[in-house]
PDB file of C-alpha atoms in Angstrom:
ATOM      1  CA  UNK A   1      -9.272 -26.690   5.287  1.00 93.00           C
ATOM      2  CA  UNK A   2      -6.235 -28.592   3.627  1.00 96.00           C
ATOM      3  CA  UNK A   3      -3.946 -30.641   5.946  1.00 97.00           C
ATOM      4  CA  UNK A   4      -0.480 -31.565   5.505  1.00 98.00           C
ATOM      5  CA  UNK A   5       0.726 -34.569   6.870  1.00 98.00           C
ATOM      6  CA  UNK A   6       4.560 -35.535   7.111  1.00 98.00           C
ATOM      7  CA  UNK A   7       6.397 -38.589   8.027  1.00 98.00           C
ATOM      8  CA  UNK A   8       8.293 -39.529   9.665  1.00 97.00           C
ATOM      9  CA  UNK A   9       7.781 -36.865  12.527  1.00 97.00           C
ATOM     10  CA  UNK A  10      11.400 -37.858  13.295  1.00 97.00           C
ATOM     11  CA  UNK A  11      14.208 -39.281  11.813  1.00 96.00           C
ATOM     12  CA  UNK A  12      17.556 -40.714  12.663  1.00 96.00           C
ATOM     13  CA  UNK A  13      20.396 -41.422  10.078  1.00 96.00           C
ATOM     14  CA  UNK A  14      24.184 -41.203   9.568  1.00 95.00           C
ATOM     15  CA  UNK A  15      26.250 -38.604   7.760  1.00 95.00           C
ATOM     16  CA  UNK A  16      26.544 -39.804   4.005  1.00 96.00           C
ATOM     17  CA  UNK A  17      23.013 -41.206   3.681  1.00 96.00           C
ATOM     18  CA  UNK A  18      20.088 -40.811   1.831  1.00 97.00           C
ATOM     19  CA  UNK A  19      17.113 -39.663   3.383  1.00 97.00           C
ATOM     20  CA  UNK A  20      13.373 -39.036   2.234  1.00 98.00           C
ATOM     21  CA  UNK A  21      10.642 -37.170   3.599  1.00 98.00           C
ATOM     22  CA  UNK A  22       7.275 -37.271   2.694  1.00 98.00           C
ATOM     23  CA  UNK A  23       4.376 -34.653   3.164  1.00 98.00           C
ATOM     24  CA  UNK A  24       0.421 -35.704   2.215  1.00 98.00           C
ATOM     25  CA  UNK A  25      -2.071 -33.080   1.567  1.00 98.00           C
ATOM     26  CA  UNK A  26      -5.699 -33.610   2.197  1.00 98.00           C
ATOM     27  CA  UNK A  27      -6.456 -32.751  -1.450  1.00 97.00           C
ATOM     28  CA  UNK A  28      -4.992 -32.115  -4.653  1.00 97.00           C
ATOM     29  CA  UNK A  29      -2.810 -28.911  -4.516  1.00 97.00           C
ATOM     30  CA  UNK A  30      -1.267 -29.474  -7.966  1.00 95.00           C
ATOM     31  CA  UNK A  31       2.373 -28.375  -7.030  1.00 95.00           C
ATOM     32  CA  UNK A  32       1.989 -25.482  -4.340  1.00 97.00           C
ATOM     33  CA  UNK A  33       3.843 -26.763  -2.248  1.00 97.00           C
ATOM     34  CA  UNK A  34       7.361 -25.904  -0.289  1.00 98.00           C
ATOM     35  CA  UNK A  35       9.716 -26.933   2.040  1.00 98.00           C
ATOM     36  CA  UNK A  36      11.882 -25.638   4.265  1.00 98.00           C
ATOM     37  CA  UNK A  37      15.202 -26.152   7.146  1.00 98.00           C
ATOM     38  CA  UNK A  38      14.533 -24.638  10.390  1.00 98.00           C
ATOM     39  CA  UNK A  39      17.091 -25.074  12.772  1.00 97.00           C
ATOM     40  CA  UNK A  40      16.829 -24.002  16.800  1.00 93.00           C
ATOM     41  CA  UNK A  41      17.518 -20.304  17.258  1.00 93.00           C
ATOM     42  CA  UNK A  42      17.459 -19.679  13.787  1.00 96.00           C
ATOM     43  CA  UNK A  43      15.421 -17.876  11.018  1.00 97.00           C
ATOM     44  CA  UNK A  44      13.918 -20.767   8.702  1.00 97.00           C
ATOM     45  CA  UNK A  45      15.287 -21.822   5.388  1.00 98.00           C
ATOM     46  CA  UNK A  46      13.796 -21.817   2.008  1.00 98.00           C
ATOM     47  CA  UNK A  47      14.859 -25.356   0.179  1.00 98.00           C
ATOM     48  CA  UNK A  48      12.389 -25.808  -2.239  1.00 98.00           C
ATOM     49  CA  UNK A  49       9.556 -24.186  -3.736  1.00 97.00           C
ATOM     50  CA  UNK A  50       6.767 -24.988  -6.257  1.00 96.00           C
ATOM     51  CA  UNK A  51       7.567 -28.717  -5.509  1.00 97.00           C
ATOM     52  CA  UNK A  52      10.947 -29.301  -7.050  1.00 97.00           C
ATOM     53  CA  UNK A  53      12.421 -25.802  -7.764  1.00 97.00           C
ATOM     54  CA  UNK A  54      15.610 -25.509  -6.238  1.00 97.00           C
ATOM     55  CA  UNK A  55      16.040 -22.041  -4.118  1.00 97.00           C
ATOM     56  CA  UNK A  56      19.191 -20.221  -5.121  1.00 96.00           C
ATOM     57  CA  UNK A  57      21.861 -21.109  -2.567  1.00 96.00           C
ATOM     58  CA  UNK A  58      20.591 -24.605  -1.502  1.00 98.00           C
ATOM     59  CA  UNK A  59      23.277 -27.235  -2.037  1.00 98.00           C
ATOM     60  CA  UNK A  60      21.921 -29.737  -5.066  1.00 98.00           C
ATOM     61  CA  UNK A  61      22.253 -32.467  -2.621  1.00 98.00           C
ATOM     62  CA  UNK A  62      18.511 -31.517  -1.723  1.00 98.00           C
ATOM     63  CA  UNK A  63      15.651 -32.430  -4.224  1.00 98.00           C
ATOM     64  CA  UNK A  64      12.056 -32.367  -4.134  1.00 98.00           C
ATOM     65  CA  UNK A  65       9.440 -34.058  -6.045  1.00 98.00           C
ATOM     66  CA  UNK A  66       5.395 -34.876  -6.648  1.00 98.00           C
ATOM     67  CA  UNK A  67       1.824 -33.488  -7.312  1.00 97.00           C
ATOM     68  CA  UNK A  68      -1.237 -33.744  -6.467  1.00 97.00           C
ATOM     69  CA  UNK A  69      -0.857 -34.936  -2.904  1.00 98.00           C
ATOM     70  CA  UNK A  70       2.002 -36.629  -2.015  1.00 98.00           C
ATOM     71  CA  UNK A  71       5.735 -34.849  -2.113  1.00 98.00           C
ATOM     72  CA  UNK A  72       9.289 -36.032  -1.054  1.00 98.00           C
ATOM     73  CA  UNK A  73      11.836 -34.130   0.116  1.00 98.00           C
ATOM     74  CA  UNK A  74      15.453 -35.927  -0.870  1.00 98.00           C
ATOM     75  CA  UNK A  75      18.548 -35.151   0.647  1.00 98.00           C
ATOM     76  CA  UNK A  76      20.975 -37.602  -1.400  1.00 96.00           C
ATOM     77  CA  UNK A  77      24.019 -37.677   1.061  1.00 95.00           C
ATOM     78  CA  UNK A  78      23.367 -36.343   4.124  1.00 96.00           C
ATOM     79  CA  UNK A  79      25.510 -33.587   5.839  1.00 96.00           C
ATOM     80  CA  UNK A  80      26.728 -32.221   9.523  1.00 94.00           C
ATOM     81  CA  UNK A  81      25.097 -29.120   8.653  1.00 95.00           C
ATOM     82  CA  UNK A  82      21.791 -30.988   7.507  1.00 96.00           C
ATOM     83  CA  UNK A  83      20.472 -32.254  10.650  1.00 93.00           C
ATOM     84  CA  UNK A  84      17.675 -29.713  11.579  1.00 97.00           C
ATOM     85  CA  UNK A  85      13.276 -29.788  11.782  1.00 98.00           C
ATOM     86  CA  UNK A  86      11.617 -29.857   7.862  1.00 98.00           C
ATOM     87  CA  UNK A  87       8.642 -28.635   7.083  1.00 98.00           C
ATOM     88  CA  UNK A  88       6.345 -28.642   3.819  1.00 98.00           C
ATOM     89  CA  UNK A  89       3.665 -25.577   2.889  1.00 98.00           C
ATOM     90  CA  UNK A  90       0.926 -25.520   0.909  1.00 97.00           C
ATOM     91  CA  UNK A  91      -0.033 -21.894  -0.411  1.00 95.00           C
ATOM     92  CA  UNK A  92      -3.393 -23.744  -2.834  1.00 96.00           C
ATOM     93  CA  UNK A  93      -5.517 -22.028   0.021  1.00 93.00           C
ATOM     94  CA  UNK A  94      -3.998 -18.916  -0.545  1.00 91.00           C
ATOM     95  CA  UNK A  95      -4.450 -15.835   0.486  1.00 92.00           C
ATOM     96  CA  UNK A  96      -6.701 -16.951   3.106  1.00 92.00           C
ATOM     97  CA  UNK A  97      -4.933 -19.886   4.796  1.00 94.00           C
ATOM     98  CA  UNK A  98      -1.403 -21.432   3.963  1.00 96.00           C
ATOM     99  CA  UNK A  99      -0.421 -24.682   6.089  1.00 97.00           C
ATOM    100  CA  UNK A 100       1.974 -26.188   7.129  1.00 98.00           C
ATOM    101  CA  UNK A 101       3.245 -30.020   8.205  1.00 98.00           C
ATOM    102  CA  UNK A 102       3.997 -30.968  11.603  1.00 98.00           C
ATOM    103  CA  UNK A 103       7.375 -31.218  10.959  1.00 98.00           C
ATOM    104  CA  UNK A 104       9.937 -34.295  10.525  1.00 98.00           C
ATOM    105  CA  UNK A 105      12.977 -33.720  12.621  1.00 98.00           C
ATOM    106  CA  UNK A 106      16.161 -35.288  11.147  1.00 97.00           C
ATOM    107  CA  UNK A 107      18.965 -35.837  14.210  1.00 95.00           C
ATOM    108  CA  UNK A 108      22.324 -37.731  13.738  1.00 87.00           C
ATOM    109  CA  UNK A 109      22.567 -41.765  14.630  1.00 87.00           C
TER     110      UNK A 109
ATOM    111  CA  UNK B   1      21.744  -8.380   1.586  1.00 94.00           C
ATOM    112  CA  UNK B   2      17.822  -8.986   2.253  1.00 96.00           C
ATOM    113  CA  UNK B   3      17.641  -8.730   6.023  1.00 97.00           C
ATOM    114  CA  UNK B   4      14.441  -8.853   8.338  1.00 98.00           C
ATOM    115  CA  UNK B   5      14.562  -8.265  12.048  1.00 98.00           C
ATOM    116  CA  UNK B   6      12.123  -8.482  14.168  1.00 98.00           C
ATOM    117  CA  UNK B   7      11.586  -6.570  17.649  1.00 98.00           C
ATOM    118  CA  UNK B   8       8.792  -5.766  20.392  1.00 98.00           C
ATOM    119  CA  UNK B   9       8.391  -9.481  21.553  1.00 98.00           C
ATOM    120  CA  UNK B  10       8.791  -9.872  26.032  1.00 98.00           C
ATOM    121  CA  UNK B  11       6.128 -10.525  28.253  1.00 98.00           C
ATOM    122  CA  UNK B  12       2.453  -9.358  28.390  1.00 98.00           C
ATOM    123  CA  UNK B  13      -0.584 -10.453  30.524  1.00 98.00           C
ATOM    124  CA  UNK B  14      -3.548 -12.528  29.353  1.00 98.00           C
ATOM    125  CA  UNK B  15      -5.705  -9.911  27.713  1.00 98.00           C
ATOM    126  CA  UNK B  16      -3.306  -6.886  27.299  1.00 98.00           C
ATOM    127  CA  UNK B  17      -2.041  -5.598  24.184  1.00 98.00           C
ATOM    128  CA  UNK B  18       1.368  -5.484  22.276  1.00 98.00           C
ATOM    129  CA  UNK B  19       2.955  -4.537  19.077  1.00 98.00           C
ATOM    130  CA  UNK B  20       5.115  -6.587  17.047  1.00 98.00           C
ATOM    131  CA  UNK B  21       7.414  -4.571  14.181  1.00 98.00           C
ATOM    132  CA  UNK B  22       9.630  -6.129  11.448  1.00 98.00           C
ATOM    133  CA  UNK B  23      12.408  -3.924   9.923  1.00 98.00           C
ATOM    134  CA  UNK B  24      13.405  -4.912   6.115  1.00 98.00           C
ATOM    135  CA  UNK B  25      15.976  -3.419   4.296  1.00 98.00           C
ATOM    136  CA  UNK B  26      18.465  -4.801   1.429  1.00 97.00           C
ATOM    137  CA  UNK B  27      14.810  -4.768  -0.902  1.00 97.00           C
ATOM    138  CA  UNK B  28      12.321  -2.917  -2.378  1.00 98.00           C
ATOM    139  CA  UNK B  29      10.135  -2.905   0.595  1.00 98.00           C
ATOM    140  CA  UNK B  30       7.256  -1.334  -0.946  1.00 98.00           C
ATOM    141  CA  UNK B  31       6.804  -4.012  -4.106  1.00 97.00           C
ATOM    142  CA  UNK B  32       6.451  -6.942  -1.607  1.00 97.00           C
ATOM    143  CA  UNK B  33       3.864  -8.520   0.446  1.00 97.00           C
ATOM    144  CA  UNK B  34       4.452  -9.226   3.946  1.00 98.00           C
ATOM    145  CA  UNK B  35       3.701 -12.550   6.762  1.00 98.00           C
ATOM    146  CA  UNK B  36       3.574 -12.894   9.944  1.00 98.00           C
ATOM    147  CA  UNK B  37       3.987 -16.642  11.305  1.00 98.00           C
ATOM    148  CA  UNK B  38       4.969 -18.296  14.594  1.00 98.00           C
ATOM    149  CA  UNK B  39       6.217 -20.831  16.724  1.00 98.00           C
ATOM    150  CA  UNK B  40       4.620 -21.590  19.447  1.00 98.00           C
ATOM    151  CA  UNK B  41       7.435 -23.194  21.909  1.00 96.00           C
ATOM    152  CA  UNK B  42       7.449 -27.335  21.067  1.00 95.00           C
ATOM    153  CA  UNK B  43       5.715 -27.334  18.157  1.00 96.00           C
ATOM    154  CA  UNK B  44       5.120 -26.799  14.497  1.00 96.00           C
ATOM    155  CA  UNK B  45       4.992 -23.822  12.388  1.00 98.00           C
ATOM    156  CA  UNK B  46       1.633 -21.774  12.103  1.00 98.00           C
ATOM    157  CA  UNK B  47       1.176 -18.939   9.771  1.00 98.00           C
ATOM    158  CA  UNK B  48      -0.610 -15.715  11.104  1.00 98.00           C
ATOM    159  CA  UNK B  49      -1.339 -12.855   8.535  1.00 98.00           C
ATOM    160  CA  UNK B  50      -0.469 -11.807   5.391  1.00 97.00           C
ATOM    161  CA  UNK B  51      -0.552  -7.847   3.897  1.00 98.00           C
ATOM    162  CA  UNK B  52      -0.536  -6.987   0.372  1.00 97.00           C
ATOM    163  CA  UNK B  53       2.461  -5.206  -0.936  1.00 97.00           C
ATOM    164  CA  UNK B  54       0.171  -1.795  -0.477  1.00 96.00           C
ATOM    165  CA  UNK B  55      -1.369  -2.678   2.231  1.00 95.00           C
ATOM    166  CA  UNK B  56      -4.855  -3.492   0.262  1.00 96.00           C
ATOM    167  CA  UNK B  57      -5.285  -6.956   1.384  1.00 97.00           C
ATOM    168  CA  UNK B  58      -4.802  -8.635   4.742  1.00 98.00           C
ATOM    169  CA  UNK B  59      -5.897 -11.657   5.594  1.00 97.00           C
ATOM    170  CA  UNK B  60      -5.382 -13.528   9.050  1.00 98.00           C
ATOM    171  CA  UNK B  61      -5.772 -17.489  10.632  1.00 97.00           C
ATOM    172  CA  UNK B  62      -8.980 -17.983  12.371  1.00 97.00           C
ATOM    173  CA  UNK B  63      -6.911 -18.382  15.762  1.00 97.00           C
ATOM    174  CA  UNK B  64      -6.008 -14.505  15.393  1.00 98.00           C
ATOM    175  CA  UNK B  65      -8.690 -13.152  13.299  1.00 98.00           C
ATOM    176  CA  UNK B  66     -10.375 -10.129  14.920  1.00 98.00           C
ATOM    177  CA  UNK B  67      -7.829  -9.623  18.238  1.00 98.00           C
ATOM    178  CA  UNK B  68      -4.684  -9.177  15.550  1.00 98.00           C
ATOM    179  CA  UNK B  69      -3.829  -6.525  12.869  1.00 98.00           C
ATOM    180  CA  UNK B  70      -0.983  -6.649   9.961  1.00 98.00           C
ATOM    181  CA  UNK B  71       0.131  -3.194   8.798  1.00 98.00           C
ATOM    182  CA  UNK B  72       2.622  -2.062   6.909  1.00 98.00           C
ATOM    183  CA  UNK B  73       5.060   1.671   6.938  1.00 98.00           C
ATOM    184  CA  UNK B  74       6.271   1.752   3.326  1.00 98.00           C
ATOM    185  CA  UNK B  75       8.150   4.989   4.159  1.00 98.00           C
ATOM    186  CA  UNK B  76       9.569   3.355   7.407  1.00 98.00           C
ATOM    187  CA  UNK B  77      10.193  -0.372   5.169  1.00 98.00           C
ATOM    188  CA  UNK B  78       8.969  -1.553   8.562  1.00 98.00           C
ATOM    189  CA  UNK B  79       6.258  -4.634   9.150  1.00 98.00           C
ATOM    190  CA  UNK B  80       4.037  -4.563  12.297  1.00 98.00           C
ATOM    191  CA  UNK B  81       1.261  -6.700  14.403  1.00 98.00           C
ATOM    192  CA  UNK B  82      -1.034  -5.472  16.539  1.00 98.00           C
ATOM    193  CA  UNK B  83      -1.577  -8.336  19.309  1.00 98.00           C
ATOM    194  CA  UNK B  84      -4.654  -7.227  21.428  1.00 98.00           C
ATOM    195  CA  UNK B  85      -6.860  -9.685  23.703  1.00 98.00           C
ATOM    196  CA  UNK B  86      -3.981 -11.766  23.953  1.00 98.00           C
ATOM    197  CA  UNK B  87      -4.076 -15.436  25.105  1.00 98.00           C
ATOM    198  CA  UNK B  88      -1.973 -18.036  26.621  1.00 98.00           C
ATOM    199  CA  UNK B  89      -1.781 -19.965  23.572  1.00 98.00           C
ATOM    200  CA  UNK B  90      -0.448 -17.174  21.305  1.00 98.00           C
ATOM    201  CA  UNK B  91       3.490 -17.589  23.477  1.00 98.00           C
ATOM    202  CA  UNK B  92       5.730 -18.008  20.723  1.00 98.00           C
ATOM    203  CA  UNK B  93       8.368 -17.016  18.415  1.00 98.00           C
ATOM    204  CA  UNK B  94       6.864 -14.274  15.937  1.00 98.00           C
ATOM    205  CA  UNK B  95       8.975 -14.431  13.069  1.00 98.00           C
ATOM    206  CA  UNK B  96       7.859 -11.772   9.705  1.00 98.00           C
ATOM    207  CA  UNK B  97       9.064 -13.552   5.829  1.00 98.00           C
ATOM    208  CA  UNK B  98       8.654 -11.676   2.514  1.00 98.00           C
ATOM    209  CA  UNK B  99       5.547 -13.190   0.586  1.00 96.00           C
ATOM    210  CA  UNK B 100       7.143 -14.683  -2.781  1.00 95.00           C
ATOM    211  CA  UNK B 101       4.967 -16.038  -5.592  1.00 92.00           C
ATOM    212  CA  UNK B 102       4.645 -17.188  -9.201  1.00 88.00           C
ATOM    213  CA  UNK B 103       1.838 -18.771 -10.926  1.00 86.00           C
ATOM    214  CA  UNK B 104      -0.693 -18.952  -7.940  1.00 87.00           C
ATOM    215  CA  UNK B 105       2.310 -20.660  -5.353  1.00 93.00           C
ATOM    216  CA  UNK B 106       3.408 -18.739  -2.682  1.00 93.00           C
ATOM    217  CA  UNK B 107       6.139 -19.025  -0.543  1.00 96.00           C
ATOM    218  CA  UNK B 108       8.203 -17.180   2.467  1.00 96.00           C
ATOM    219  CA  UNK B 109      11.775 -16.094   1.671  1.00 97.00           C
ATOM    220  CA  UNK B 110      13.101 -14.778   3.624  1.00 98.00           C
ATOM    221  CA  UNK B 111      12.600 -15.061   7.844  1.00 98.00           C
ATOM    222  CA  UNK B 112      14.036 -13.064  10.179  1.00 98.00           C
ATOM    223  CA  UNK B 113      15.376 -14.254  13.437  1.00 97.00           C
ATOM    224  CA  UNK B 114      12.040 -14.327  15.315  1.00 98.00           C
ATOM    225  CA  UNK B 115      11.009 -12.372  18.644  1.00 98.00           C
ATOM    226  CA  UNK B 116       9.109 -13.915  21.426  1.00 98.00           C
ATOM    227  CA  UNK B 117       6.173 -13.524  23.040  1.00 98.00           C
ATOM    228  CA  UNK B 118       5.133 -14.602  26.162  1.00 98.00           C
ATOM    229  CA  UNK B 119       1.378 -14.187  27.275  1.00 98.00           C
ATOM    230  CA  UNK B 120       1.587 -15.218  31.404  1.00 97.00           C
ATOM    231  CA  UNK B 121      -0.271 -13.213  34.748  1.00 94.00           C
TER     232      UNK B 121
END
């Protein structure tokens, strides 16, 4: 089975920075891979899929980037509304198993 | 718009049965496959089942496989899950996503708001 590995499990930064996330798979996954903003009591966000395809809506503030196995989720300057649990998804296992990181939660300093 | 919501969550007993159902509607219902993933309370995101557009293809997680069933009402445009035999570790927020995918990537756009289920005696 392919495991995803992000990190930092948690983050802490200001409003205005920059902020990266990373997300390791166990094997190569070419670029299968996307991320998303889930935020308590809410319904999950699409950001980013097939690595570094912006979903329609997302602010271009967020950016995502790599192959292979490692991936970074970018958000350039960071926002009130931005502070919330990521997660990266890999679909290469699909239709029989598509996994997801542990999560990196991103809370205000 | 696109809108899921999700309903039939609450509180069963270790080994008892309930039925999870996901209402679309802003979308072609019938052209899309379905997931089911959760959230079980503290921790990360695990997906659960997926059904082809027409219902052809399912396929589950090993943690469900053979005590849960995906189906699908393409006259209703509703989603549902069959929990039987369930367990303490499947409390959690069931949420259902539209399957999206292009050149072998898939990807789950969009979630509803999630329904919970609690498995306790």
């Amino acid at each position: 089975d392919i495991q995803m590995t992000q990190s930092p499990s948690s983050l802490s930064a200001s409003v205005g920075a920059r902020v990266t996330i990373t997300c390791r798979a166990s094997q190569d996954i070419s670029n299968y891979l996307n991320w998303y903003q889930h935020k308590p009591g809410k319904a999950p966000k699409l950001l980013i899929y097939a690595a570094s395809s912006l979903q329609i809506g997302v602010p271009s503030r967020f950016s995502g980037s790599g192959s292979g196995t490692d991936f970074t989720l970018t958000i350039s300057s960071l926002q009130p509304e931005d502070f919330a649990t990521y997660y990266c998804q890999q679909s290469y296992s699909a239709p029989r198993m598509y996994t997801f990181g542990q999560g990196t939660k991103l809370e205000i300093k | 718009q696109v809108q899921l919501v999700e309903s039939g969550g609450g509180v069963v007993q270790p080994g008892r049965s309930l039925r999870l159902s996901c209402a679309a509607s802003g979308f072609n219902f019938r052209t899309y496959g379905m997931h089911w993933i959760r959230q079980a309370p503290g921790k990360g995101l695990e997906w659960v089942a997926v059904i082809w557009f027409d219902g052809t293809n399912k396929y589950y997680a090993d943690s469900v496989k053979g005590r849960f069933t995906i189906s699908r009402d393409n006259y209703k445009n509703t989603l549902y899950l069959q929990m039987n035999s369930v367990r303490a570790e499947d409390t959690a927020v069931y949420y259902c996503a539209r399957k999206l995918a292009v050149r072998g990537n898939n990807w789950f756009d969009p979630w509803g708001q999630g329904t919970l289920v609690t498995v306790s005696s």
